Structures are given as C-alpha cells and as structure tokens.
mmCIF file of C-alpha atoms and ligand atoms in Angstrom:
data_model
loop_
_atom_site.group_PDB
_atom_site.id
_atom_site.type_symbol
_atom_site.label_atom_id
_atom_site.label_comp_id
_atom_site.label_asym_id
_atom_site.label_seq_id
_atom_site.Cartn_x
_atom_site.Cartn_y
_atom_site.Cartn_z
ATOM 1 C CA MET J 1 35.057 -39.875 30.747
ATOM 2 C CA ASN J 2 33.258 -42.964 29.456
ATOM 3 C CA SER J 3 30.424 -44.497 31.453
ATOM 4 C CA GLU J 4 32.305 -47.708 32.159
ATOM 5 C CA LEU J 5 34.986 -45.727 33.914
ATOM 6 C CA GLU J 6 32.376 -43.723 35.801
ATOM 7 C CA GLU J 7 30.827 -46.958 37.033
ATOM 8 C CA LEU J 8 34.190 -48.164 38.249
ATOM 9 C CA TYR J 9 34.705 -44.891 40.107
ATOM 10 C CA GLN J 10 31.262 -45.231 41.666
ATOM 11 C CA GLU J 11 32.163 -48.709 42.850
ATOM 12 C CA VAL J 12 35.374 -47.573 44.553
ATOM 13 C CA ILE J 13 33.539 -44.740 46.323
ATOM 14 C CA LEU J 14 30.692 -46.995 47.468
ATOM 15 C CA ASP J 15 33.101 -49.677 48.636
ATOM 16 C CA HIS J 16 35.096 -47.227 50.751
ATOM 17 C CA SER J 17 32.014 -45.524 52.184
ATOM 18 C CA ARG J 18 30.525 -48.881 53.191
ATOM 19 C CA ARG J 19 33.740 -50.398 54.484
ATOM 20 C CA PRO J 20 35.987 -47.462 55.415
ATOM 21 C CA ARG J 21 39.654 -48.341 55.958
ATOM 22 C CA ASN J 22 41.591 -47.095 59.002
ATOM 23 C CA PHE J 23 38.263 -46.393 60.663
ATOM 24 C CA GLY J 24 38.268 -46.034 64.452
ATOM 25 C CA GLU J 25 39.646 -44.053 67.357
ATOM 26 C CA LEU J 26 43.414 -43.616 67.463
ATOM 27 C CA ALA J 27 44.015 -44.039 71.198
ATOM 28 C CA ASP J 28 47.456 -42.408 71.344
ATOM 29 C CA ALA J 29 46.899 -39.717 68.691
ATOM 30 C CA ALA J 30 49.125 -36.636 69.055
ATOM 31 C CA VAL J 31 46.569 -34.448 67.328
ATOM 32 C CA ARG J 32 42.819 -34.796 66.855
ATOM 33 C CA VAL J 33 40.924 -32.648 64.386
ATOM 34 C CA HIS J 34 37.186 -32.496 64.089
ATOM 35 C CA GLY J 35 36.044 -31.535 60.591
ATOM 36 C CA ASP J 36 32.560 -30.268 59.953
ATOM 37 C CA ASN J 37 30.755 -29.750 56.646
ATOM 38 C CA PRO J 38 27.382 -28.272 57.664
ATOM 39 C CA ALA J 39 26.333 -27.784 54.031
ATOM 40 C CA CYS J 40 25.981 -31.563 53.701
ATOM 41 C CA GLY J 41 25.982 -32.778 57.322
ATOM 42 C CA ASP J 42 29.333 -34.565 57.060
ATOM 43 C CA GLU J 43 31.616 -35.006 60.050
ATOM 44 C CA ILE J 44 35.141 -36.390 60.230
ATOM 45 C CA HIS J 45 37.193 -36.969 63.381
ATOM 46 C CA LEU J 46 40.800 -37.424 62.388
ATOM 47 C CA GLY J 47 43.532 -38.742 64.672
ATOM 48 C CA VAL J 48 47.210 -38.597 63.708
ATOM 49 C CA LYS J 49 50.329 -39.890 65.414
ATOM 50 C CA PHE J 50 53.647 -38.607 64.076
ATOM 51 C CA GLY J 51 56.946 -40.492 63.987
ATOM 52 C CA SER J 52 60.121 -38.944 65.386
ATOM 53 C CA ASP J 53 60.949 -37.785 61.823
ATOM 54 C CA GLY J 54 57.555 -36.086 61.450
ATOM 55 C CA SER J 55 56.077 -38.785 59.221
ATOM 56 C CA LEU J 56 52.468 -39.894 59.563
ATOM 57 C CA GLN J 57 53.051 -43.000 61.605
ATOM 58 C CA GLU J 58 49.370 -43.650 62.286
ATOM 59 C CA ILE J 59 46.250 -42.042 60.892
ATOM 60 C CA LYS J 60 42.684 -43.058 61.661
ATOM 61 C CA PHE J 61 39.284 -41.493 61.418
ATOM 62 C CA THR J 62 35.714 -41.841 62.518
ATOM 63 C CA GLY J 63 32.731 -39.916 61.280
ATOM 64 C CA HIS J 64 29.542 -40.009 59.335
ATOM 65 C CA GLY J 65 28.043 -38.332 56.313
ATOM 66 C CA CYS J 66 27.680 -38.806 52.581
ATOM 67 C CA ALA J 67 29.535 -41.469 50.598
ATOM 68 C CA ILE J 68 31.929 -38.925 49.065
ATOM 69 C CA SER J 69 33.067 -37.529 52.432
ATOM 70 C CA GLN J 70 33.616 -40.925 54.037
ATOM 71 C CA ALA J 71 35.234 -42.522 50.973
ATOM 72 C CA SER J 72 37.574 -39.562 50.577
ATOM 73 C CA ALA J 73 38.671 -39.913 54.220
ATOM 74 C CA SER J 74 39.168 -43.656 53.842
ATOM 75 C CA LEU J 75 41.200 -43.311 50.640
ATOM 76 C CA MET J 76 43.216 -40.480 52.177
ATOM 77 C CA THR J 77 44.252 -42.491 55.231
ATOM 78 C CA MET J 78 45.266 -45.438 53.053
ATOM 79 C CA LYS J 79 47.349 -43.181 50.859
ATOM 80 C CA LEU J 80 49.073 -41.209 53.613
ATOM 81 C CA LYS J 81 49.783 -43.739 56.347
ATOM 82 C CA GLY J 82 53.555 -43.999 56.746
ATOM 83 C CA ARG J 83 54.288 -41.051 54.417
ATOM 84 C CA SER J 84 56.762 -38.311 55.177
ATOM 85 C CA ARG J 85 55.544 -34.821 55.925
ATOM 86 C CA ASP J 86 56.746 -33.567 52.519
ATOM 87 C CA GLU J 87 54.982 -36.359 50.649
ATOM 88 C CA THR J 88 51.823 -35.683 52.641
ATOM 89 C CA GLU J 89 51.867 -31.976 51.811
ATOM 90 C CA SER J 90 52.415 -32.555 48.104
ATOM 91 C CA MET J 91 49.590 -35.115 48.110
ATOM 92 C CA LEU J 92 47.341 -32.563 49.799
ATOM 93 C CA HIS J 93 48.044 -29.996 47.083
ATOM 94 C CA ALA J 94 47.675 -32.569 44.308
ATOM 95 C CA PHE J 95 44.314 -33.696 45.663
ATOM 96 C CA HIS J 96 43.070 -30.126 46.028
ATOM 97 C CA ASP J 97 44.038 -29.457 42.398
ATOM 98 C CA LEU J 98 42.384 -32.695 41.301
ATOM 99 C CA VAL J 99 38.977 -31.713 42.700
ATOM 100 C CA THR J 100 39.104 -27.983 41.893
ATOM 101 C CA THR J 101 40.792 -27.589 38.509
ATOM 102 C CA ASN J 102 39.944 -28.825 35.054
ATOM 103 C CA THR J 103 43.189 -30.530 34.256
ATOM 104 C CA ASN J 104 42.845 -33.975 32.730
ATOM 105 C CA ASP J 105 46.248 -35.220 33.731
ATOM 106 C CA ALA J 106 45.822 -36.049 37.393
ATOM 107 C CA PRO J 107 49.098 -36.936 39.088
ATOM 108 C CA LYS J 108 49.543 -40.717 38.970
ATOM 109 C CA ALA J 109 50.782 -40.574 42.565
ATOM 110 C CA LEU J 110 47.204 -40.020 43.696
ATOM 111 C CA GLY J 111 46.275 -43.578 42.702
ATOM 112 C CA ASP J 112 42.719 -44.507 43.713
ATOM 113 C CA LEU J 113 42.119 -40.950 44.908
ATOM 114 C CA GLN J 114 41.657 -40.033 41.252
ATOM 115 C CA VAL J 115 38.133 -41.461 41.541
ATOM 116 C CA MET J 116 37.229 -38.199 43.304
ATOM 117 C CA LYS J 117 37.845 -35.979 40.299
ATOM 118 C CA GLY J 118 34.190 -36.237 39.242
ATOM 119 C CA VAL J 119 33.230 -33.912 42.112
ATOM 120 C CA ARG J 120 34.816 -30.875 40.431
ATOM 121 C CA LYS J 121 31.587 -30.400 38.475
ATOM 122 C CA PHE J 122 29.712 -29.959 41.758
ATOM 123 C CA PRO J 123 30.984 -27.224 44.126
ATOM 124 C CA GLN J 124 29.000 -28.563 47.101
ATOM 125 C CA ARG J 125 30.559 -32.007 46.607
ATOM 126 C CA VAL J 126 34.044 -30.506 46.542
ATOM 127 C CA LYS J 127 33.485 -29.587 50.207
ATOM 128 C CA CYS J 128 32.552 -33.194 50.945
ATOM 129 C CA ALA J 129 35.660 -34.528 49.201
ATOM 130 C CA MET J 130 37.956 -31.946 50.815
ATOM 131 C CA LEU J 131 36.638 -32.285 54.377
ATOM 132 C CA ALA J 132 39.089 -34.972 55.558
ATOM 133 C CA TRP J 133 41.931 -33.143 53.795
ATOM 134 C CA ARG J 134 41.098 -29.853 55.508
ATOM 135 C CA ALA J 135 41.254 -31.715 58.816
ATOM 136 C CA LEU J 136 44.588 -33.193 57.793
ATOM 137 C CA GLU J 137 45.948 -29.775 56.809
ATOM 138 C CA GLN J 138 45.050 -28.513 60.289
ATOM 139 C CA ALA J 139 46.643 -31.580 61.895
ATOM 140 C CA LEU J 140 49.894 -30.901 60.028
ATOM 141 C CA GLN J 141 49.910 -27.253 61.124
ATOM 142 C CA GLN J 142 49.122 -28.039 64.693
ATOM 143 C CA THR J 143 50.947 -31.351 65.312
ATOM 144 C CA VAL J 144 49.597 -31.603 68.904
ATOM 145 C CA GLY J 145 46.303 -31.030 70.684
ATOM 146 C CA GLU J 146 42.792 -30.694 69.353
ATOM 147 C CA ALA J 147 41.149 -28.487 66.761
ATOM 148 C CA THR J 148 37.979 -28.005 64.782
ATOM 149 C CA VAL J 149 37.735 -27.003 61.131
ATOM 150 C CA SER J 150 34.659 -26.173 59.107
ATOM 151 C CA THR J 151 34.132 -25.942 55.364
ATOM 152 C CA GLU J 152 31.992 -22.851 55.992
ATOM 153 C CA ILE J 153 34.733 -20.774 57.612
ATOM 154 C CA ASP J 154 37.653 -19.520 55.558
ATOM 155 C CA SER J 155 41.011 -20.087 57.171
ATOM 156 C CA ALA J 156 42.713 -16.986 58.540
ATOM 157 C CA ASP J 157 45.524 -17.066 56.025
HETATM 158 ZN ZN1 ZN D 201 28.840 -34.652 51.903
#
C-alpha cells in the first residue's frame, strides 16, 4: 500500500471517529447489545430494529474508545442500515476476512470499510475493528432483548 493511500485511510478513520454516523440511542430497538473490548478499553452499545422481513430497519450505536473501534462501528451502521439479513451476514463474513486474512482483493461491496484492512497487521487492533461486528453478530442471533459480548471470551460455538 502506498503512503498516499494510507493517509487517505487515516483520514476516513479519523473523520468517522470524530463525527460518528448513526450515533445515539435507538429508542425502540428490538435488541440491544453491549460490546466490550477490555484489552483496549473500547465499548459499543448497539441498538437494532428489524423490519417485518428481518431487514435491519434501524441501527444506531453509542460508545467510546479508540478511533478504530468507533470508526468501525460508524462505518458498519452506514453500510448495513436498510440491508436484508442475508446481505448483513455476508458483509459480516467479508469484513471478518478483510481484517484477519492476507488477501489483497477485498470485496468491493465493503466500500469504505476497506479502510480497516490495515489492522490485520496488529492482532490487538483486530479486536477493536471487530467489536461492533461481534455485537452485530449477537444481535442477529438474538433478535430481541439484551446481551453482552466481550472480545476476551470465545463464543460457545
Ligand atoms: Zn480499541
């Protein structure tokens, strides 16, 4: 990756961490998931409201932590709002691959989320980038109620 591109990526991440999109409480959320990354001190509170067809009608978050964790959450909500459940799940897998594997051909569908691929060189940062997505994964499984996920506890499956 050339340095010009890296600078651009930095800018997108800083912009989203300073001015997160879809930031706030979702008053009528069907499911709320609290995500915790104690290794870095990041927290994400994700609220999702599903449409009658299971799509992500509304998705909002609050939280605090490092720029990577907050920017990843902001970019994620922008990308997934209004998406079907299938699209959301394939995006989740694509993003996980993006930040954990060494492939150079990131799926174009990820759009701005591709800025996160730099974290794959830093295992601790992968947790930051994945935090909002882990919360989302739990929200999709659960669909109603409240839950907590942590990057330090492996899921039961
Ligand atoms: Zn972090």
